[in-house]
Amino acid sequence: MAKKRLLSGIRPTSELHIGHYLGVLRNWAKLQNEHECFYCIVDWHTLTTKYKDTNDLQKNMIEVAKDLLASGIDPNKATLYVQSGIPEIAELHLLLSMVTYQNWVERDPTLKDMVRLLAEDEEKAKQEITYGLLGYPVLMSADILSVFGELVPVGKDQVAHIELTRDIARRFNHIYKSDLFPEPRPLLTETPSVMGTDGRKMSKSLNNDIKLLDSNEITQKKVLQMITDPNKIKKTDPGEPNNCQVAYKHYEIFADKKTLTTVQDECRGAKIGCVDCKKRLAKIMNAYLAPIREKREGLNNEKEIYEILYTGNKKARQIVQQTLLKVREVMKLKNW
Ligand code: TRP
Ligand code: SF4
């Protein structure tokens, strides 16, 4: 299979958790061996909802970069860069916005979810929508099309955005009689949906997440809070792993087959209590995460992280600048 251009983006919001790792980062690290990958830290996207408080933006950008690097993203294989370092993406966003119908962005289903982030009350949230937030998916289209991305690994919730990107690319090509832009495709990967310690979807805002950078002790503490089979109260009560709502689900993600058989046997046979069983789970998870955490701790030189990002930005920017030369040309704008 010929190598394809692949692009994905991640918002620099806060420290990432194991759900991000299993769902996104691990996959990005794998894909860098299969395609020509561009991984963008999309700080402008963060501004679409968090423009009022930008104090942590730089810090979060560095933290996310560390998480990406610790998860195996190799800047020698993939181009790792920061959106705001490439001003031509903003120019492309502007030019694409000219061919994008207002109702295309208004019908975007994920916009509704983002609006929910703005305020508890839906009416109030609607009043909070800015021009920038409405343009969120167009900005994402600009990210993708700026490097002629063909494949976009994303979760299901982002597929509508890729559809919009295809619509914009098609309309642009049609209007300017060109075949400049490819129509990108989403690359849906099977990812385990990771439960938080309380059984809801793992999320920082629900405070039920286990972070990549949590210590072994904190991880154990959080694992001990996980819900188990409600019928198993004492060690001598037999339990059923399939009814063990959170802890066993994590075993299934992190443990090998042999361990799973042991857990089933000990649980059903009332040979172990839930506390000990979860301590073992914590050990398994900590062992799984150890190489990532070790690597992350080694990335303590901020200057080095900036160097990596500068290098990535330079590489990405050259490519995006080439794209804009062509875009201006087909739009009959002057290349000043
Ligand atoms: N919207 C994506 C998210 O919230 C982030 C993103 C921005 C992105 N630009 C992108 C993803 C380009 C893929 C491609 O997860
Ligand atoms: Fe879950 Fe283990 Fe308790 Fe069984 S013994 S209910 S698998 S935590």
Short mmCIF file of C-alpha atoms and ligand atoms in Angstrom, two decimals:
data_model
loop_
_atom_site.label_atom_id
_atom_site.label_comp_id
_atom_site.label_asym_id
_atom_site.label_seq_id
_atom_site.Cartn_x
_atom_site.Cartn_y
_atom_site.Cartn_z
CA MET A 1 0.00 0.00 0.00
CA ALA A 2 1.35 3.41 -0.94
CA LYS A 3 1.96 5.75 1.94
CA LYS A 4 -0.82 8.23 2.41
CA ARG A 5 -0.84 11.68 3.95
CA LEU A 6 -2.49 11.45 7.31
CA LEU A 7 -3.38 14.25 9.68
CA SER A 8 -4.89 14.39 13.10
CA GLY A 9 -5.23 17.02 15.79
CA ILE A 10 -5.45 17.12 19.54
CA ARG A 11 -6.49 19.99 21.75
CA PRO A 12 -4.03 21.04 24.45
CA THR A 13 -6.52 20.97 27.28
CA SER A 14 -4.95 19.18 30.21
CA GLU A 15 -3.02 16.13 31.21
CA LEU A 16 -4.20 13.17 29.22
CA HIS A 17 -5.64 10.02 30.76
CA ILE A 18 -5.46 6.34 29.89
CA GLY A 19 -8.62 6.66 27.80
CA HIS A 20 -6.79 9.10 25.52
CA TYR A 21 -3.83 6.77 25.41
CA LEU A 22 -5.80 3.66 24.48
CA GLY A 23 -8.15 5.50 22.13
CA VAL A 24 -5.88 7.96 20.37
CA LEU A 25 -2.19 8.14 21.22
CA ARG A 26 -1.40 4.45 20.90
CA ASN A 27 -3.02 4.48 17.49
CA TRP A 28 -1.11 7.56 16.37
CA ALA A 29 2.15 5.88 17.35
CA LYS A 30 1.26 2.85 15.26
CA LEU A 31 0.13 4.85 12.24
CA GLN A 32 3.38 6.76 12.00
CA ASN A 33 4.97 3.56 10.70
CA GLU A 34 2.35 3.12 8.02
CA HIS A 35 1.73 6.61 6.64
CA GLU A 36 3.18 10.06 6.28
CA CYS A 37 1.77 11.49 9.49
CA PHE A 38 1.10 15.04 10.62
CA TYR A 39 0.10 15.45 14.23
CA CYS A 40 -1.04 18.89 15.19
CA ILE A 41 -1.56 20.36 18.64
CA VAL A 42 -4.55 22.54 17.88
CA ASP A 43 -4.33 25.43 20.32
CA TRP A 44 -6.62 27.69 18.26
CA HIS A 45 -9.33 25.07 18.61
CA THR A 46 -9.00 25.33 22.37
CA LEU A 47 -9.62 29.06 22.06
CA THR A 48 -12.99 28.45 20.42
CA THR A 49 -14.40 27.64 23.87
CA LYS A 50 -11.70 28.77 26.30
CA TYR A 51 -10.75 32.16 24.93
CA LYS A 52 -11.37 33.93 28.21
CA ASP A 53 -8.76 32.12 30.21
CA THR A 54 -5.57 31.50 28.30
CA ASN A 55 -3.20 31.38 31.26
CA ASP A 56 -2.61 27.62 30.99
CA LEU A 57 -2.52 27.34 27.23
CA GLN A 58 1.28 27.22 26.88
CA LYS A 59 1.71 24.90 29.81
CA ASN A 60 -0.94 22.53 28.48
CA MET A 61 0.65 22.58 25.05
CA ILE A 62 3.93 21.39 26.54
CA GLU A 63 2.16 18.78 28.68
CA VAL A 64 0.30 17.37 25.70
CA ALA A 65 3.51 17.34 23.67
CA LYS A 66 5.14 15.33 26.46
CA ASP A 67 2.23 12.90 26.56
CA LEU A 68 2.47 12.41 22.81
CA LEU A 69 6.22 11.84 22.88
CA ALA A 70 6.00 9.52 25.88
CA SER A 71 3.32 7.52 24.08
CA GLY A 72 5.75 6.73 21.31
CA ILE A 73 5.14 9.46 18.78
CA ASP A 74 8.50 9.87 17.17
CA PRO A 75 9.27 13.32 15.73
CA ASN A 76 11.65 11.65 13.29
CA LYS A 77 8.80 9.65 11.81
CA ALA A 78 5.79 11.95 12.20
CA THR A 79 5.65 15.70 11.92
CA LEU A 80 4.60 17.03 15.32
CA TYR A 81 3.67 20.70 15.29
CA VAL A 82 1.49 23.41 16.76
CA GLN A 83 -1.39 25.01 14.89
CA SER A 84 -0.67 28.59 15.98
CA GLY A 85 2.87 28.21 14.65
CA ILE A 86 1.48 28.01 11.11
CA PRO A 87 -0.35 31.28 10.38
CA GLU A 88 -1.14 30.08 6.85
CA ILE A 89 -3.69 27.70 8.39
CA ALA A 90 -5.62 30.78 9.50
CA GLU A 91 -5.43 32.18 5.99
CA LEU A 92 -6.74 28.92 4.56
CA HIS A 93 -9.51 28.94 7.16
CA LEU A 94 -10.54 32.38 5.93
CA LEU A 95 -10.47 31.39 2.26
CA LEU A 96 -12.37 28.14 2.87
CA SER A 97 -14.97 30.03 4.87
CA MET A 98 -15.90 31.89 1.68
CA VAL A 99 -17.12 28.71 -0.02
CA THR A 100 -18.70 27.19 3.11
CA TYR A 101 -22.44 27.73 3.48
CA GLN A 102 -23.54 28.95 6.86
CA ASN A 103 -26.05 26.13 7.18
CA TRP A 104 -23.31 23.55 6.63
CA VAL A 105 -21.64 24.60 9.86
CA GLU A 106 -24.88 25.21 11.74
CA ARG A 107 -26.11 21.67 11.15
CA ASP A 108 -22.88 20.21 12.55
CA PRO A 109 -23.99 17.83 15.31
CA THR A 110 -20.85 18.11 17.40
CA LEU A 111 -21.36 21.85 17.65
CA LYS A 112 -24.22 21.07 20.00
CA ASP A 113 -21.89 19.15 22.29
CA MET A 114 -19.41 21.98 22.30
CA VAL A 115 -22.12 24.46 23.08
CA ARG A 116 -22.95 22.37 26.11
CA LEU A 117 -19.44 23.00 27.38
CA LEU A 118 -20.10 26.71 27.49
CA ALA A 119 -22.90 26.83 30.02
CA GLU A 120 -25.18 24.50 31.93
CA ASP A 121 -28.31 26.10 30.63
CA GLU A 122 -28.88 25.48 26.92
CA GLU A 123 -30.37 28.89 26.17
CA LYS A 124 -27.51 30.63 27.90
CA ALA A 125 -25.03 28.42 26.08
CA LYS A 126 -26.53 29.37 22.72
CA GLN A 127 -25.96 33.02 23.47
CA GLU A 128 -22.33 32.21 24.17
CA ILE A 129 -21.62 30.90 20.67
CA THR A 130 -19.02 33.05 18.99
CA TYR A 131 -18.15 33.39 15.35
CA GLY A 132 -14.95 31.49 16.18
CA LEU A 133 -16.79 28.53 17.67
CA LEU A 134 -19.14 28.34 14.71
CA GLY A 135 -16.03 28.17 12.53
CA TYR A 136 -14.59 25.26 14.53
CA PRO A 137 -15.19 22.64 11.83
CA VAL A 138 -13.96 24.95 9.08
CA LEU A 139 -10.75 25.47 11.01
CA MET A 140 -10.45 21.72 11.31
CA SER A 141 -10.98 21.44 7.54
CA ALA A 142 -8.18 23.97 7.08
CA ASP A 143 -5.88 21.84 9.27
CA ILE A 144 -6.57 18.80 7.14
CA LEU A 145 -6.55 20.40 3.70
CA SER A 146 -3.49 22.55 4.45
CA VAL A 147 -1.31 19.45 4.14
CA PHE A 148 -3.58 17.70 1.61
CA GLY A 149 -4.45 15.12 4.24
CA GLU A 150 -6.16 12.05 2.83
CA LEU A 151 -6.69 10.06 6.00
CA VAL A 152 -7.88 11.42 9.32
CA PRO A 153 -7.87 9.10 12.33
CA VAL A 154 -10.66 10.30 14.59
CA GLY A 155 -13.36 9.03 16.90
CA LYS A 156 -16.96 8.63 15.78
CA ASP A 157 -17.89 12.02 17.20
CA GLN A 158 -15.65 13.74 14.68
CA VAL A 159 -16.85 12.02 11.51
CA ALA A 160 -19.34 14.80 10.74
CA HIS A 161 -16.42 17.22 10.63
CA ILE A 162 -14.64 15.09 8.05
CA GLU A 163 -17.82 14.97 5.99
CA LEU A 164 -17.88 18.76 6.08
CA THR A 165 -14.23 18.84 5.03
CA ARG A 166 -15.12 16.69 2.02
CA ASP A 167 -17.99 19.01 1.14
CA ILE A 168 -15.74 22.05 1.37
CA ALA A 169 -12.98 20.42 -0.67
CA ARG A 170 -15.44 19.34 -3.35
CA ARG A 171 -17.10 22.75 -3.56
CA PHE A 172 -13.75 24.53 -3.69
CA ASN A 173 -12.50 22.26 -6.48
CA HIS A 174 -15.74 22.72 -8.40
CA ILE A 175 -15.87 26.52 -8.12
CA TYR A 176 -12.23 27.07 -9.03
CA LYS A 177 -12.17 24.25 -11.59
CA SER A 178 -9.25 22.53 -9.97
CA ASP A 179 -8.46 19.22 -8.41
CA LEU A 180 -6.29 20.77 -5.77
CA PHE A 181 -7.81 19.22 -2.68
CA PRO A 182 -8.27 15.52 -2.05
CA GLU A 183 -11.45 14.47 -0.26
CA PRO A 184 -10.18 13.15 3.05
CA ARG A 185 -11.57 10.02 4.67
CA PRO A 186 -11.99 9.32 8.37
CA LEU A 187 -9.95 6.42 9.67
CA LEU A 188 -12.09 4.86 12.34
CA THR A 189 -10.17 2.62 14.63
CA GLU A 190 -11.60 0.14 17.01
CA THR A 191 -10.84 1.55 20.36
CA PRO A 192 -12.02 0.24 23.66
CA SER A 193 -14.27 2.77 25.30
CA VAL A 194 -12.60 3.19 28.63
CA MET A 195 -14.73 3.52 31.71
CA GLY A 196 -13.88 5.89 34.46
CA THR A 197 -13.53 4.62 38.02
CA ASP A 198 -17.23 5.35 38.62
CA GLY A 199 -18.50 3.43 35.58
CA ARG A 200 -19.22 6.47 33.44
CA LYS A 201 -17.10 7.33 30.41
CA MET A 202 -13.61 8.29 31.52
CA SER A 203 -13.29 12.05 31.53
CA LYS A 204 -11.28 14.65 33.33
CA SER A 205 -14.34 16.77 33.98
CA LEU A 206 -16.10 13.87 35.73
CA ASN A 207 -13.05 13.44 37.90
CA ASN A 208 -13.05 9.68 37.28
CA ASP A 209 -9.90 9.44 35.18
CA ILE A 210 -6.53 7.81 35.65
CA LYS A 211 -3.86 10.02 34.17
CA LEU A 212 -0.82 8.88 32.27
CA LEU A 213 1.28 10.80 34.74
CA ASP A 214 -0.42 9.57 37.93
CA SER A 215 1.99 7.86 40.30
CA ASN A 216 1.69 4.15 41.09
CA GLU A 217 0.19 5.06 44.45
CA ILE A 218 -2.45 7.39 43.03
CA THR A 219 -3.29 4.81 40.38
CA GLN A 220 -3.80 2.18 43.06
CA LYS A 221 -5.94 4.56 45.09
CA LYS A 222 -8.15 5.22 42.08
CA VAL A 223 -8.34 1.54 41.13
CA LEU A 224 -9.46 0.72 44.67
CA GLN A 225 -12.43 3.05 44.11
CA MET A 226 -13.60 1.04 41.09
CA ILE A 227 -17.01 -0.54 41.27
CA THR A 228 -17.08 -4.36 41.45
CA ASP A 229 -19.77 -7.02 41.48
CA PRO A 230 -22.33 -5.60 43.95
CA ASN A 231 -23.10 -9.14 45.19
CA LYS A 232 -19.54 -9.72 46.27
CA ILE A 233 -19.13 -7.99 49.58
CA LYS A 234 -16.89 -10.28 51.60
CA LYS A 235 -13.99 -12.36 50.38
CA THR A 236 -16.07 -15.48 50.99
CA ASP A 237 -18.91 -14.33 48.70
CA PRO A 238 -18.56 -15.77 45.23
CA GLY A 239 -18.55 -13.07 42.55
CA GLU A 240 -19.13 -12.89 38.81
CA PRO A 241 -16.56 -11.01 36.70
CA ASN A 242 -19.21 -10.25 34.09
CA ASN A 243 -21.10 -8.32 36.75
CA CYS A 244 -17.97 -6.59 37.95
CA GLN A 245 -18.78 -3.37 36.25
CA VAL A 246 -15.55 -1.45 36.29
CA ALA A 247 -12.63 -3.40 37.74
CA TYR A 248 -12.96 -6.47 35.53
CA LYS A 249 -13.48 -4.32 32.44
CA HIS A 250 -10.04 -2.87 33.14
CA TYR A 251 -8.61 -6.34 33.60
CA GLU A 252 -9.89 -7.15 30.13
CA ILE A 253 -8.03 -4.19 28.71
CA PHE A 254 -4.74 -4.56 30.53
CA ALA A 255 -4.29 -8.21 31.56
CA ASP A 256 -3.26 -11.24 29.51
CA LYS A 257 -5.51 -14.27 28.92
CA LYS A 258 -3.90 -16.38 31.61
CA THR A 259 -4.43 -13.73 34.25
CA LEU A 260 -8.05 -13.33 33.18
CA THR A 261 -8.65 -17.04 33.71
CA THR A 262 -7.09 -16.82 37.17
CA VAL A 263 -9.22 -13.81 38.08
CA GLN A 264 -12.40 -15.54 36.92
CA ASP A 265 -11.56 -18.65 38.86
CA GLU A 266 -10.67 -16.82 42.06
CA CYS A 267 -13.65 -14.48 41.85
CA ARG A 268 -16.24 -17.18 41.17
CA GLY A 269 -14.65 -19.52 43.68
CA ALA A 270 -14.60 -16.89 46.46
CA LYS A 271 -10.85 -17.31 46.74
CA ILE A 272 -10.05 -13.62 46.72
CA GLY A 273 -11.57 -10.40 48.03
CA CYS A 274 -12.22 -7.41 45.79
CA VAL A 275 -9.62 -5.26 47.52
CA ASP A 276 -6.83 -7.73 46.83
CA CYS A 277 -8.15 -8.34 43.36
CA LYS A 278 -8.05 -4.62 42.62
CA LYS A 279 -4.58 -4.27 44.11
CA ARG A 280 -3.44 -6.86 41.61
CA LEU A 281 -5.19 -4.93 38.84
CA ALA A 282 -3.42 -1.73 39.90
CA LYS A 283 -0.11 -3.58 39.71
CA ILE A 284 -0.86 -4.79 36.21
CA MET A 285 -1.91 -1.32 35.07
CA ASN A 286 1.13 0.31 36.62
CA ALA A 287 3.38 -2.22 34.91
CA TYR A 288 1.66 -1.52 31.59
CA LEU A 289 2.03 2.24 32.02
CA ALA A 290 5.56 2.14 33.46
CA PRO A 291 7.46 2.62 30.19
CA ILE A 292 5.27 5.59 29.22
CA ARG A 293 5.59 7.18 32.63
CA GLU A 294 9.32 6.64 32.70
CA LYS A 295 9.73 8.20 29.32
CA ARG A 296 7.53 11.11 30.31
CA GLU A 297 9.56 11.79 33.40
CA GLY A 298 12.68 11.90 31.27
CA LEU A 299 11.14 14.69 29.21
CA ASN A 300 11.72 17.32 31.84
CA ASN A 301 13.67 19.74 29.72
CA GLU A 302 11.17 22.24 28.41
CA LYS A 303 13.69 23.70 26.03
CA GLU A 304 14.06 20.34 24.32
CA ILE A 305 10.31 20.04 23.88
CA TYR A 306 10.20 23.48 22.31
CA GLU A 307 13.06 22.47 20.00
CA ILE A 308 11.08 19.45 18.84
CA LEU A 309 8.03 21.63 18.20
CA TYR A 310 10.06 24.30 16.40
CA THR A 311 11.50 21.66 14.09
CA GLY A 312 8.06 20.19 13.43
CA ASN A 313 6.57 23.62 12.83
CA LYS A 314 9.26 24.47 10.33
CA LYS A 315 8.64 21.30 8.37
CA ALA A 316 4.86 21.64 8.45
CA ARG A 317 4.97 25.32 7.60
CA GLN A 318 6.99 24.76 4.45
CA ILE A 319 4.38 22.32 3.22
CA VAL A 320 1.44 24.55 4.18
CA GLN A 321 3.08 27.55 2.51
CA GLN A 322 3.31 25.52 -0.70
CA THR A 323 -0.38 24.69 -0.37
CA LEU A 324 -1.29 28.35 0.01
CA LEU A 325 0.73 29.32 -3.06
CA LYS A 326 -1.43 26.91 -5.04
CA VAL A 327 -4.67 27.98 -3.34
CA ARG A 328 -4.03 31.63 -4.12
CA GLU A 329 -3.16 30.73 -7.67
CA VAL A 330 -6.36 28.81 -8.40
CA MET A 331 -8.40 31.53 -6.68
CA LYS A 332 -6.61 34.11 -8.82
CA LEU A 333 -5.32 35.95 -5.80
CA LYS A 334 -1.95 37.58 -5.98
CA ASN A 335 0.93 35.74 -4.35
CA TRP A 336 2.44 38.79 -2.74
N1 TRP B 1 -11.79 18.45 16.61
C1 TRP B 1 -10.83 17.49 17.05
C2 TRP B 1 -11.20 17.02 18.47
O1 TRP B 1 -11.83 17.74 19.19
C3 TRP B 1 -9.44 18.06 17.08
C4 TRP B 1 -8.96 18.44 15.72
C5 TRP B 1 -8.68 19.69 15.28
C6 TRP B 1 -8.67 17.57 14.65
N2 TRP B 1 -8.23 19.68 14.01
C7 TRP B 1 -8.20 18.39 13.59
C8 TRP B 1 -8.77 16.18 14.48
C9 TRP B 1 -7.87 17.85 12.35
C10 TRP B 1 -8.43 15.65 13.24
C11 TRP B 1 -7.98 16.48 12.19
O2 TRP B 1 -10.84 15.93 18.83
FE1 SF4 B 2 -14.35 -7.88 40.36
FE2 SF4 B 2 -12.14 -9.09 41.21
FE3 SF4 B 2 -14.09 -8.44 42.91
FE4 SF4 B 2 -14.44 -10.40 41.18
S1 SF4 B 2 -12.96 -10.36 42.83
S2 SF4 B 2 -15.90 -8.80 41.66
S3 SF4 B 2 -13.30 -9.63 39.39
S4 SF4 B 2 -12.82 -7.05 41.74
#
